[in-house]
PDB file of C-alpha atoms in Angstrom:
ATOM      1  CA  UNK A   1      81.104  91.651 134.532  1.00 50.00           C
ATOM      2  CA  UNK A   2      83.392  88.682 134.965  1.00 56.00           C
ATOM      3  CA  UNK A   3      86.429  89.846 136.941  1.00 58.00           C
ATOM      4  CA  UNK A   4      88.714  87.742 134.740  1.00 58.00           C
ATOM      5  CA  UNK A   5      87.950  90.087 131.829  1.00 58.00           C
ATOM      6  CA  UNK A   6      89.484  92.958 133.816  1.00 66.00           C
ATOM      7  CA  UNK A   7      92.861  91.260 133.968  1.00 71.00           C
ATOM      8  CA  UNK A   8      95.717  93.136 132.224  1.00 75.00           C
ATOM      9  CA  UNK A   9      96.618  89.851 130.542  1.00 77.00           C
ATOM     10  CA  UNK A  10      93.211  89.729 128.842  1.00 78.00           C
ATOM     11  CA  UNK A  11      93.641  93.320 127.612  1.00 78.00           C
ATOM     12  CA  UNK A  12      97.069  92.407 126.276  1.00 82.00           C
ATOM     13  CA  UNK A  13      95.694  89.392 124.399  1.00 82.00           C
ATOM     14  CA  UNK A  14      93.008  91.548 122.765  1.00 83.00           C
ATOM     15  CA  UNK A  15      95.513  94.228 121.726  1.00 86.00           C
ATOM     16  CA  UNK A  16      98.307  91.880 120.653  1.00 89.00           C
ATOM     17  CA  UNK A  17      97.011  90.969 117.134  1.00 89.00           C
ATOM     18  CA  UNK A  18      96.607  94.622 116.167  1.00 90.00           C
ATOM     19  CA  UNK A  19      99.962  95.480 117.753  1.00 90.00           C
ATOM     20  CA  UNK A  20     101.737  92.710 115.831  1.00 92.00           C
ATOM     21  CA  UNK A  21     100.236  93.915 112.546  1.00 93.00           C
ATOM     22  CA  UNK A  22     101.192  97.523 113.388  1.00 91.00           C
ATOM     23  CA  UNK A  23     104.796  96.521 114.038  1.00 92.00           C
ATOM     24  CA  UNK A  24     105.012  94.280 110.951  1.00 92.00           C
ATOM     25  CA  UNK A  25     103.442  96.630 108.425  1.00 90.00           C
ATOM     26  CA  UNK A  26     104.282 100.085 109.842  1.00 89.00           C
ATOM     27  CA  UNK A  27     107.143 100.232 112.324  1.00 91.00           C
ATOM     28  CA  UNK A  28     109.327  97.556 110.717  1.00 92.00           C
ATOM     29  CA  UNK A  29     109.189  99.047 107.183  1.00 91.00           C
ATOM     30  CA  UNK A  30     110.001 102.503 108.572  1.00 90.00           C
ATOM     31  CA  UNK A  31     112.903 101.142 110.613  1.00 92.00           C
ATOM     32  CA  UNK A  32     114.145  99.119 107.648  1.00 92.00           C
ATOM     33  CA  UNK A  33     114.032 102.158 105.355  1.00 92.00           C
ATOM     34  CA  UNK A  34     115.883 104.253 107.920  1.00 93.00           C
ATOM     35  CA  UNK A  35     118.611 101.609 108.169  1.00 93.00           C
ATOM     36  CA  UNK A  36     119.066 101.109 104.425  1.00 92.00           C
ATOM     37  CA  UNK A  37     118.976 104.874 103.818  1.00 93.00           C
ATOM     38  CA  UNK A  38     122.326 105.022 105.625  1.00 93.00           C
ATOM     39  CA  UNK A  39     123.879 102.396 103.365  1.00 92.00           C
ATOM     40  CA  UNK A  40     124.997 101.825  99.804  1.00 90.00           C
ATOM     41  CA  UNK A  41     123.192  98.684  98.653  1.00 88.00           C
ATOM     42  CA  UNK A  42     122.218  97.332  95.259  1.00 85.00           C
ATOM     43  CA  UNK A  43     119.517  95.000  96.573  1.00 78.00           C
ATOM     44  CA  UNK A  44     121.546  91.888  95.694  1.00 80.00           C
ATOM     45  CA  UNK A  45     124.739  91.894  97.744  1.00 79.00           C
ATOM     46  CA  UNK A  46     124.540  90.259 101.156  1.00 75.00           C
ATOM     47  CA  UNK A  47     126.048  93.086 103.182  1.00 83.00           C
ATOM     48  CA  UNK A  48     125.035  96.721 102.624  1.00 88.00           C
ATOM     49  CA  UNK A  49     127.929  99.163 102.982  1.00 89.00           C
ATOM     50  CA  UNK A  50     127.373 101.814 105.665  1.00 91.00           C
ATOM     51  CA  UNK A  51     127.811 105.350 104.253  1.00 92.00           C
ATOM     52  CA  UNK A  52     126.278 107.472 107.008  1.00 90.00           C
ATOM     53  CA  UNK A  53     124.440 110.600 105.872  1.00 93.00           C
ATOM     54  CA  UNK A  54     126.048 110.791 102.433  1.00 95.00           C
ATOM     55  CA  UNK A  55     122.823 109.661 100.731  1.00 94.00           C
ATOM     56  CA  UNK A  56     120.935 112.515 102.389  1.00 95.00           C
ATOM     57  CA  UNK A  57     123.623 115.004 101.359  1.00 95.00           C
ATOM     58  CA  UNK A  58     123.417 113.698  97.798  1.00 94.00           C
ATOM     59  CA  UNK A  59     119.624 114.025  97.732  1.00 94.00           C
ATOM     60  CA  UNK A  60     119.568 117.544  99.158  1.00 94.00           C
ATOM     61  CA  UNK A  61     122.173 118.709  96.635  1.00 94.00           C
ATOM     62  CA  UNK A  62     120.588 116.977  93.630  1.00 94.00           C
ATOM     63  CA  UNK A  63     118.662 119.313  91.319  1.00 94.00           C
ATOM     64  CA  UNK A  64     116.349 116.477  90.241  1.00 93.00           C
ATOM     65  CA  UNK A  65     115.318 115.935  93.856  1.00 95.00           C
ATOM     66  CA  UNK A  66     114.237 119.565  94.167  1.00 95.00           C
ATOM     67  CA  UNK A  67     112.443 119.487  90.807  1.00 95.00           C
ATOM     68  CA  UNK A  68     110.548 116.425  92.033  1.00 95.00           C
ATOM     69  CA  UNK A  69     109.764 118.152  95.336  1.00 96.00           C
ATOM     70  CA  UNK A  70     108.499 121.206  93.451  1.00 96.00           C
ATOM     71  CA  UNK A  71     106.210 119.012  91.354  1.00 96.00           C
ATOM     72  CA  UNK A  72     104.794 117.400  94.494  1.00 96.00           C
ATOM     73  CA  UNK A  73     104.192 120.959  95.668  1.00 96.00           C
ATOM     74  CA  UNK A  74     102.210 121.559  92.465  1.00 96.00           C
ATOM     75  CA  UNK A  75     100.121 118.486  93.288  1.00 96.00           C
ATOM     76  CA  UNK A  76      99.419 119.832  96.783  1.00 96.00           C
ATOM     77  CA  UNK A  77      98.659 123.362  95.589  1.00 96.00           C
ATOM     78  CA  UNK A  78      96.329 122.179  92.829  1.00 97.00           C
ATOM     79  CA  UNK A  79      94.534 119.795  95.189  1.00 95.00           C
ATOM     80  CA  UNK A  80      94.040 122.289  98.030  1.00 94.00           C
ATOM     81  CA  UNK A  81      93.428 125.500  96.077  1.00 95.00           C
ATOM     82  CA  UNK A  82      91.475 124.213  93.069  1.00 96.00           C
ATOM     83  CA  UNK A  83      90.276 120.641  93.596  1.00 96.00           C
ATOM     84  CA  UNK A  84      88.916 121.024  97.150  1.00 96.00           C
ATOM     85  CA  UNK A  85      86.784 124.131  96.350  1.00 95.00           C
ATOM     86  CA  UNK A  86      85.372 122.300  93.315  1.00 96.00           C
ATOM     87  CA  UNK A  87      84.641 119.268  95.500  1.00 96.00           C
ATOM     88  CA  UNK A  88      82.673 121.423  97.930  1.00 95.00           C
ATOM     89  CA  UNK A  89      80.841 123.231  95.103  1.00 94.00           C
ATOM     90  CA  UNK A  90      79.800 120.032  93.318  1.00 93.00           C
ATOM     91  CA  UNK A  91      78.792 118.439  96.626  1.00 93.00           C
ATOM     92  CA  UNK A  92      76.501 121.378  97.388  1.00 92.00           C
ATOM     93  CA  UNK A  93      74.975 121.204  93.905  1.00 91.00           C
ATOM     94  CA  UNK A  94      74.349 117.450  94.052  1.00 91.00           C
ATOM     95  CA  UNK A  95      72.917 117.718  97.577  1.00 88.00           C
ATOM     96  CA  UNK A  96      70.235 120.070  96.242  1.00 85.00           C
ATOM     97  CA  UNK A  97      69.299 117.906  93.259  1.00 85.00           C
ATOM     98  CA  UNK A  98      65.723 116.696  93.557  1.00 80.00           C
ATOM     99  CA  UNK A  99      65.786 113.853  91.035  1.00 83.00           C
ATOM    100  CA  UNK A 100      68.328 111.199  90.021  1.00 82.00           C
ATOM    101  CA  UNK A 101      70.610 112.056  92.931  1.00 79.00           C
ATOM    102  CA  UNK A 102      71.852 108.455  93.056  1.00 82.00           C
ATOM    103  CA  UNK A 103      72.755 108.607  89.367  1.00 87.00           C
ATOM    104  CA  UNK A 104      74.816 111.759  89.879  1.00 85.00           C
ATOM    105  CA  UNK A 105      76.622 110.241  92.862  1.00 85.00           C
ATOM    106  CA  UNK A 106      77.445 107.132  90.859  1.00 86.00           C
ATOM    107  CA  UNK A 107      78.630 109.193  87.888  1.00 88.00           C
ATOM    108  CA  UNK A 108      81.055 111.316  89.915  1.00 89.00           C
ATOM    109  CA  UNK A 109      82.318 108.345  91.949  1.00 90.00           C
ATOM    110  CA  UNK A 110      82.948 106.076  88.953  1.00 92.00           C
ATOM    111  CA  UNK A 111      86.402 107.468  87.954  1.00 92.00           C
ATOM    112  CA  UNK A 112      87.813 106.796  91.427  1.00 91.00           C
ATOM    113  CA  UNK A 113      87.201 103.043  91.099  1.00 91.00           C
ATOM    114  CA  UNK A 114      88.782 102.842  87.648  1.00 92.00           C
ATOM    115  CA  UNK A 115      92.351 101.655  87.183  1.00 92.00           C
ATOM    116  CA  UNK A 116      94.895 104.453  86.937  1.00 92.00           C
ATOM    117  CA  UNK A 117      96.292 102.737  83.840  1.00 92.00           C
ATOM    118  CA  UNK A 118      92.885 102.929  82.154  1.00 94.00           C
ATOM    119  CA  UNK A 119      92.474 106.571  83.128  1.00 95.00           C
ATOM    120  CA  UNK A 120      95.970 107.415  81.910  1.00 93.00           C
ATOM    121  CA  UNK A 121      95.309 105.786  78.524  1.00 92.00           C
ATOM    122  CA  UNK A 122      91.885 107.455  78.260  1.00 94.00           C
ATOM    123  CA  UNK A 123      93.264 110.919  78.938  1.00 95.00           C
ATOM    124  CA  UNK A 124      96.252 110.154  76.738  1.00 93.00           C
ATOM    125  CA  UNK A 125      93.804 109.916  73.833  1.00 93.00           C
ATOM    126  CA  UNK A 126      92.146 113.163  74.914  1.00 95.00           C
ATOM    127  CA  UNK A 127      95.533 114.925  74.990  1.00 95.00           C
ATOM    128  CA  UNK A 128      96.751 113.330  71.715  1.00 93.00           C
ATOM    129  CA  UNK A 129      98.165 116.169  69.546  1.00 91.00           C
ATOM    130  CA  UNK A 130      96.641 115.138  66.197  1.00 89.00           C
ATOM    131  CA  UNK A 131      93.346 113.374  66.878  1.00 89.00           C
ATOM    132  CA  UNK A 132      92.763 114.158  70.558  1.00 90.00           C
ATOM    133  CA  UNK A 133      89.435 115.641  71.632  1.00 92.00           C
ATOM    134  CA  UNK A 134      91.054 118.633  73.318  1.00 93.00           C
ATOM    135  CA  UNK A 135      93.038 119.718  70.272  1.00 93.00           C
ATOM    136  CA  UNK A 136      90.035 119.106  68.016  1.00 93.00           C
ATOM    137  CA  UNK A 137      88.118 121.621  70.135  1.00 93.00           C
ATOM    138  CA  UNK A 138      91.016 124.076  69.931  1.00 91.00           C
ATOM    139  CA  UNK A 139      91.133 123.612  66.150  1.00 89.00           C
ATOM    140  CA  UNK A 140      87.481 124.662  65.909  1.00 91.00           C
ATOM    141  CA  UNK A 141      88.445 127.856  67.745  1.00 91.00           C
ATOM    142  CA  UNK A 142      91.334 128.442  65.357  1.00 90.00           C
ATOM    143  CA  UNK A 143      94.040 127.614  67.915  1.00 90.00           C
ATOM    144  CA  UNK A 144      97.116 125.612  66.922  1.00 90.00           C
ATOM    145  CA  UNK A 145      97.450 122.118  68.457  1.00 91.00           C
ATOM    146  CA  UNK A 146      99.200 121.845  71.814  1.00 92.00           C
ATOM    147  CA  UNK A 147     101.488 118.956  72.705  1.00 94.00           C
ATOM    148  CA  UNK A 148      99.982 118.500  76.151  1.00 94.00           C
ATOM    149  CA  UNK A 149     102.173 115.651  77.398  1.00 94.00           C
ATOM    150  CA  UNK A 150     105.397 116.332  75.509  1.00 92.00           C
ATOM    151  CA  UNK A 151     105.665 120.084  76.112  1.00 92.00           C
ATOM    152  CA  UNK A 152     107.110 120.829  79.546  1.00 91.00           C
ATOM    153  CA  UNK A 153     104.921 123.948  79.773  1.00 92.00           C
ATOM    154  CA  UNK A 154     101.727 121.882  79.763  1.00 94.00           C
ATOM    155  CA  UNK A 155     102.701 118.344  80.818  1.00 95.00           C
ATOM    156  CA  UNK A 156     102.464 118.922  84.571  1.00 96.00           C
ATOM    157  CA  UNK A 157      99.131 120.727  84.281  1.00 95.00           C
ATOM    158  CA  UNK A 158      97.764 117.900  82.131  1.00 96.00           C
ATOM    159  CA  UNK A 159      98.687 115.346  84.793  1.00 96.00           C
ATOM    160  CA  UNK A 160      97.188 117.471  87.574  1.00 96.00           C
ATOM    161  CA  UNK A 161      93.875 117.769  85.723  1.00 96.00           C
ATOM    162  CA  UNK A 162      93.776 114.019  85.068  1.00 96.00           C
ATOM    163  CA  UNK A 163      94.587 113.185  88.685  1.00 95.00           C
ATOM    164  CA  UNK A 164      91.893 115.593  89.901  1.00 95.00           C
ATOM    165  CA  UNK A 165      89.346 114.027  87.542  1.00 95.00           C
ATOM    166  CA  UNK A 166      90.134 110.598  88.967  1.00 94.00           C
ATOM    167  CA  UNK A 167      89.824 111.452  92.663  1.00 94.00           C
ATOM    168  CA  UNK A 168      87.377 114.365  92.861  1.00 94.00           C
ATOM    169  CA  UNK A 169      84.370 112.035  92.869  1.00 92.00           C
ATOM    170  CA  UNK A 170      85.743 110.004  95.780  1.00 94.00           C
ATOM    171  CA  UNK A 171      85.973 113.119  97.931  1.00 95.00           C
ATOM    172  CA  UNK A 172      82.612 114.425  96.711  1.00 94.00           C
ATOM    173  CA  UNK A 173      80.941 111.322  98.138  1.00 92.00           C
ATOM    174  CA  UNK A 174      82.598 112.006 101.518  1.00 93.00           C
ATOM    175  CA  UNK A 175      81.551 115.665 101.603  1.00 95.00           C
ATOM    176  CA  UNK A 176      78.087 114.851 100.270  1.00 93.00           C
ATOM    177  CA  UNK A 177      77.536 112.349 103.087  1.00 91.00           C
ATOM    178  CA  UNK A 178      78.387 115.083 105.608  1.00 93.00           C
ATOM    179  CA  UNK A 179      75.989 117.528 103.937  1.00 92.00           C
ATOM    180  CA  UNK A 180      73.120 115.038 103.867  1.00 90.00           C
ATOM    181  CA  UNK A 181      73.706 114.300 107.572  1.00 90.00           C
ATOM    182  CA  UNK A 182      72.875 117.920 108.491  1.00 88.00           C
ATOM    183  CA  UNK A 183      69.347 118.151 109.976  1.00 87.00           C
ATOM    184  CA  UNK A 184      67.000 119.608 107.359  1.00 85.00           C
ATOM    185  CA  UNK A 185      65.254 121.639 110.059  1.00 87.00           C
ATOM    186  CA  UNK A 186      68.165 124.083 110.128  1.00 85.00           C
ATOM    187  CA  UNK A 187      68.014 124.706 106.390  1.00 81.00           C
ATOM    188  CA  UNK A 188      64.236 124.955 106.348  1.00 81.00           C
ATOM    189  CA  UNK A 189      64.182 127.406 109.256  1.00 87.00           C
ATOM    190  CA  UNK A 190      66.741 129.623 107.517  1.00 85.00           C
ATOM    191  CA  UNK A 191      64.708 129.489 104.290  1.00 83.00           C
ATOM    192  CA  UNK A 192      61.578 130.554 106.172  1.00 84.00           C
ATOM    193  CA  UNK A 193      63.548 133.485 107.603  1.00 82.00           C
ATOM    194  CA  UNK A 194      64.323 134.600 104.052  1.00 83.00           C
ATOM    195  CA  UNK A 195      67.881 133.304 103.632  1.00 83.00           C
ATOM    196  CA  UNK A 196      68.876 132.553 100.049  1.00 85.00           C
ATOM    197  CA  UNK A 197      70.435 129.252  98.980  1.00 83.00           C
ATOM    198  CA  UNK A 198      73.878 130.874  98.893  1.00 86.00           C
ATOM    199  CA  UNK A 199      73.421 132.355 102.366  1.00 88.00           C
ATOM    200  CA  UNK A 200      72.285 129.003 103.751  1.00 87.00           C
ATOM    201  CA  UNK A 201      75.300 127.297 102.217  1.00 87.00           C
ATOM    202  CA  UNK A 202      77.731 129.884 103.587  1.00 89.00           C
ATOM    203  CA  UNK A 203      76.202 130.323 107.052  1.00 88.00           C
ATOM    204  CA  UNK A 204      74.910 126.823 107.837  1.00 88.00           C
ATOM    205  CA  UNK A 205      76.255 124.079 105.582  1.00 90.00           C
ATOM    206  CA  UNK A 206      79.913 125.062 105.235  1.00 91.00           C
ATOM    207  CA  UNK A 207      80.540 125.651 108.971  1.00 90.00           C
ATOM    208  CA  UNK A 208      78.958 122.292 109.813  1.00 91.00           C
ATOM    209  CA  UNK A 209      80.968 120.324 107.241  1.00 93.00           C
ATOM    210  CA  UNK A 210      84.273 122.068 107.973  1.00 92.00           C
ATOM    211  CA  UNK A 211      85.673 119.021 109.849  1.00 91.00           C
ATOM    212  CA  UNK A 212      85.144 116.743 106.840  1.00 93.00           C
ATOM    213  CA  UNK A 213      86.675 119.377 104.545  1.00 94.00           C
ATOM    214  CA  UNK A 214      89.721 119.334 106.814  1.00 92.00           C
ATOM    215  CA  UNK A 215      89.905 115.552 106.419  1.00 93.00           C
ATOM    216  CA  UNK A 216      89.666 115.906 102.628  1.00 95.00           C
ATOM    217  CA  UNK A 217      92.533 118.413 102.657  1.00 94.00           C
ATOM    218  CA  UNK A 218      94.630 116.085 104.826  1.00 93.00           C
ATOM    219  CA  UNK A 219      93.996 113.147 102.498  1.00 93.00           C
ATOM    220  CA  UNK A 220      94.755 115.342  99.484  1.00 94.00           C
ATOM    221  CA  UNK A 221      98.117 116.351 100.951  1.00 94.00           C
ATOM    222  CA  UNK A 222      99.018 112.745 101.731  1.00 92.00           C
ATOM    223  CA  UNK A 223      97.867 111.607  98.292  1.00 92.00           C
ATOM    224  CA  UNK A 224      99.859 114.355  96.576  1.00 94.00           C
ATOM    225  CA  UNK A 225     103.040 113.308  98.378  1.00 93.00           C
ATOM    226  CA  UNK A 226     102.760 109.685  97.225  1.00 89.00           C
ATOM    227  CA  UNK A 227     101.579 110.408  93.673  1.00 90.00           C
ATOM    228  CA  UNK A 228     103.375 108.139  91.223  1.00 92.00           C
ATOM    229  CA  UNK A 229     101.128 105.866  89.163  1.00 92.00           C
ATOM    230  CA  UNK A 230      99.451 108.588  87.094  1.00 94.00           C
ATOM    231  CA  UNK A 231     102.850 110.119  86.272  1.00 95.00           C
ATOM    232  CA  UNK A 232     104.328 106.746  85.281  1.00 94.00           C
ATOM    233  CA  UNK A 233     101.387 105.917  83.020  1.00 94.00           C
ATOM    234  CA  UNK A 234     101.153 109.295  81.286  1.00 94.00           C
ATOM    235  CA  UNK A 235     104.700 110.696  80.979  1.00 93.00           C
ATOM    236  CA  UNK A 236     107.122 108.458  82.924  1.00 91.00           C
ATOM    237  CA  UNK A 237     108.451 111.677  84.452  1.00 91.00           C
ATOM    238  CA  UNK A 238     109.133 113.362  81.112  1.00 87.00           C
ATOM    239  CA  UNK A 239     109.618 115.396  79.106  1.00 90.00           C
ATOM    240  CA  UNK A 240     113.203 115.844  80.333  1.00 87.00           C
ATOM    241  CA  UNK A 241     112.191 115.122  83.935  1.00 89.00           C
ATOM    242  CA  UNK A 242     109.759 118.062  84.074  1.00 91.00           C
ATOM    243  CA  UNK A 243     106.953 115.926  85.582  1.00 95.00           C
ATOM    244  CA  UNK A 244     109.138 113.829  87.881  1.00 95.00           C
ATOM    245  CA  UNK A 245     107.732 113.513  91.403  1.00 96.00           C
ATOM    246  CA  UNK A 246     109.445 112.179  94.502  1.00 96.00           C
ATOM    247  CA  UNK A 247     107.905 108.720  94.234  1.00 94.00           C
ATOM    248  CA  UNK A 248     108.945 108.226  90.589  1.00 95.00           C
ATOM    249  CA  UNK A 249     112.377 109.662  91.408  1.00 94.00           C
ATOM    250  CA  UNK A 250     112.682 107.056  94.165  1.00 94.00           C
ATOM    251  CA  UNK A 251     111.488 104.221  91.909  1.00 92.00           C
ATOM    252  CA  UNK A 252     113.972 105.060  89.161  1.00 91.00           C
ATOM    253  CA  UNK A 253     116.917 104.989  91.542  1.00 89.00           C
ATOM    254  CA  UNK A 254     115.846 101.962  93.573  1.00 88.00           C
ATOM    255  CA  UNK A 255     114.480  99.687  90.847  1.00 86.00           C
ATOM    256  CA  UNK A 256     115.924 100.918  87.559  1.00 85.00           C
ATOM    257  CA  UNK A 257     119.411 101.816  88.809  1.00 85.00           C
ATOM    258  CA  UNK A 258     119.593  99.233  91.637  1.00 88.00           C
ATOM    259  CA  UNK A 259     120.511 101.906  94.196  1.00 91.00           C
ATOM    260  CA  UNK A 260     118.291 100.674  97.002  1.00 91.00           C
ATOM    261  CA  UNK A 261     120.152 102.578  99.684  1.00 93.00           C
ATOM    262  CA  UNK A 262     119.578 105.904  97.956  1.00 94.00           C
ATOM    263  CA  UNK A 263     116.023 104.876  97.067  1.00 93.00           C
ATOM    264  CA  UNK A 264     115.290 104.286 100.755  1.00 94.00           C
ATOM    265  CA  UNK A 265     116.728 107.720 101.503  1.00 95.00           C
ATOM    266  CA  UNK A 266     114.145 109.285  99.195  1.00 95.00           C
ATOM    267  CA  UNK A 267     111.426 107.146 100.819  1.00 94.00           C
ATOM    268  CA  UNK A 268     112.415 108.450 104.262  1.00 95.00           C
ATOM    269  CA  UNK A 269     112.397 112.035 102.986  1.00 96.00           C
ATOM    270  CA  UNK A 270     108.929 111.544 101.464  1.00 95.00           C
ATOM    271  CA  UNK A 271     107.684 110.185 104.794  1.00 94.00           C
ATOM    272  CA  UNK A 272     109.273 113.069 106.722  1.00 95.00           C
ATOM    273  CA  UNK A 273     107.866 115.735 104.381  1.00 95.00           C
ATOM    274  CA  UNK A 274     104.390 114.205 104.538  1.00 94.00           C
ATOM    275  CA  UNK A 275     104.570 114.052 108.332  1.00 93.00           C
ATOM    276  CA  UNK A 276     105.675 117.684 108.578  1.00 94.00           C
ATOM    277  CA  UNK A 277     103.038 118.977 106.151  1.00 94.00           C
ATOM    278  CA  UNK A 278     100.162 117.134 107.816  1.00 91.00           C
ATOM    279  CA  UNK A 279     101.377 118.157 111.292  1.00 91.00           C
ATOM    280  CA  UNK A 280     101.599 121.812 110.252  1.00 92.00           C
ATOM    281  CA  UNK A 281      98.116 121.658 108.766  1.00 91.00           C
ATOM    282  CA  UNK A 282      96.711 120.086 111.934  1.00 88.00           C
ATOM    283  CA  UNK A 283      98.313 122.852 113.998  1.00 89.00           C
ATOM    284  CA  UNK A 284      96.729 125.491 111.760  1.00 87.00           C
ATOM    285  CA  UNK A 285      93.356 123.784 112.083  1.00 85.00           C
ATOM    286  CA  UNK A 286      93.746 123.534 115.875  1.00 83.00           C
ATOM    287  CA  UNK A 287      94.499 127.257 116.111  1.00 81.00           C
ATOM    288  CA  UNK A 288      91.158 127.973 114.450  1.00 75.00           C
ATOM    289  CA  UNK A 289      89.490 125.914 117.148  1.00 67.00           C
ATOM    290  CA  UNK A 290      88.595 123.032 114.839  1.00 61.00           C
ATOM    291  CA  UNK A 291      89.277 119.350 115.186  1.00 57.00           C
ATOM    292  CA  UNK A 292      90.187 116.948 112.407  1.00 56.00           C
ATOM    293  CA  UNK A 293      88.108 113.813 112.922  1.00 54.00           C
ATOM    294  CA  UNK A 294      89.036 110.586 111.157  1.00 49.00           C
TER     295      UNK A 294
END
């Protein structure tokens, strides 16, 4: 090897482009948000007014902030406890399909490449109280129509189901790739020994794909904490703020009310909560002797 390539200067030149991008698009925005979170600024005036931690005190004592945090918690709980098991189940079923496997993979992946606006409008028609498909089915069963998106008892659940429908296929493709990468010899040997399909899935497949399941859970947590577009399209945080999430709460203050200082405070809190949740999950995974591989 040419000795000039071992020079620290050469290493620095190779790393510098990535480092510059990291600083510009990661460190600088975080630092900027931290600074503006300590100010009162409307986004127009030249000089933000320093207010210290008062924005954080306001957020932590605001009932709407905690309602939004609770709704993000619903996103996380639904994703981890309901969506992830369904992802694994459907992945196992598709992996064992003998014919048209490519068609099934395309069908489940298709919603994840559709615009959230399109999906929101589509499911808005499904949830429509008078002519929606869901209420038509309930009518056949003799059940009164439900106002899915305007009743605070059902609005959050309706959004969670729609969000899961959009992203389940994306994660299925990830898990399915891990399943198909498992050597078939292991499964065939277990089948010869008399193991049923369920036993093979529980004893062979699931332990081997556990790292990718951990990645799916991590991505689900991060996605739940930044959920905003589906809420904006379907309910705009209503009815009466019952479906407000942290991201829409931040947008309303920063953009609608021109309170960019307070909006940055919410952004910092979202970042901190996401960091804490993912760190805690990684610690739990590490205690079980696993490793989350990206």
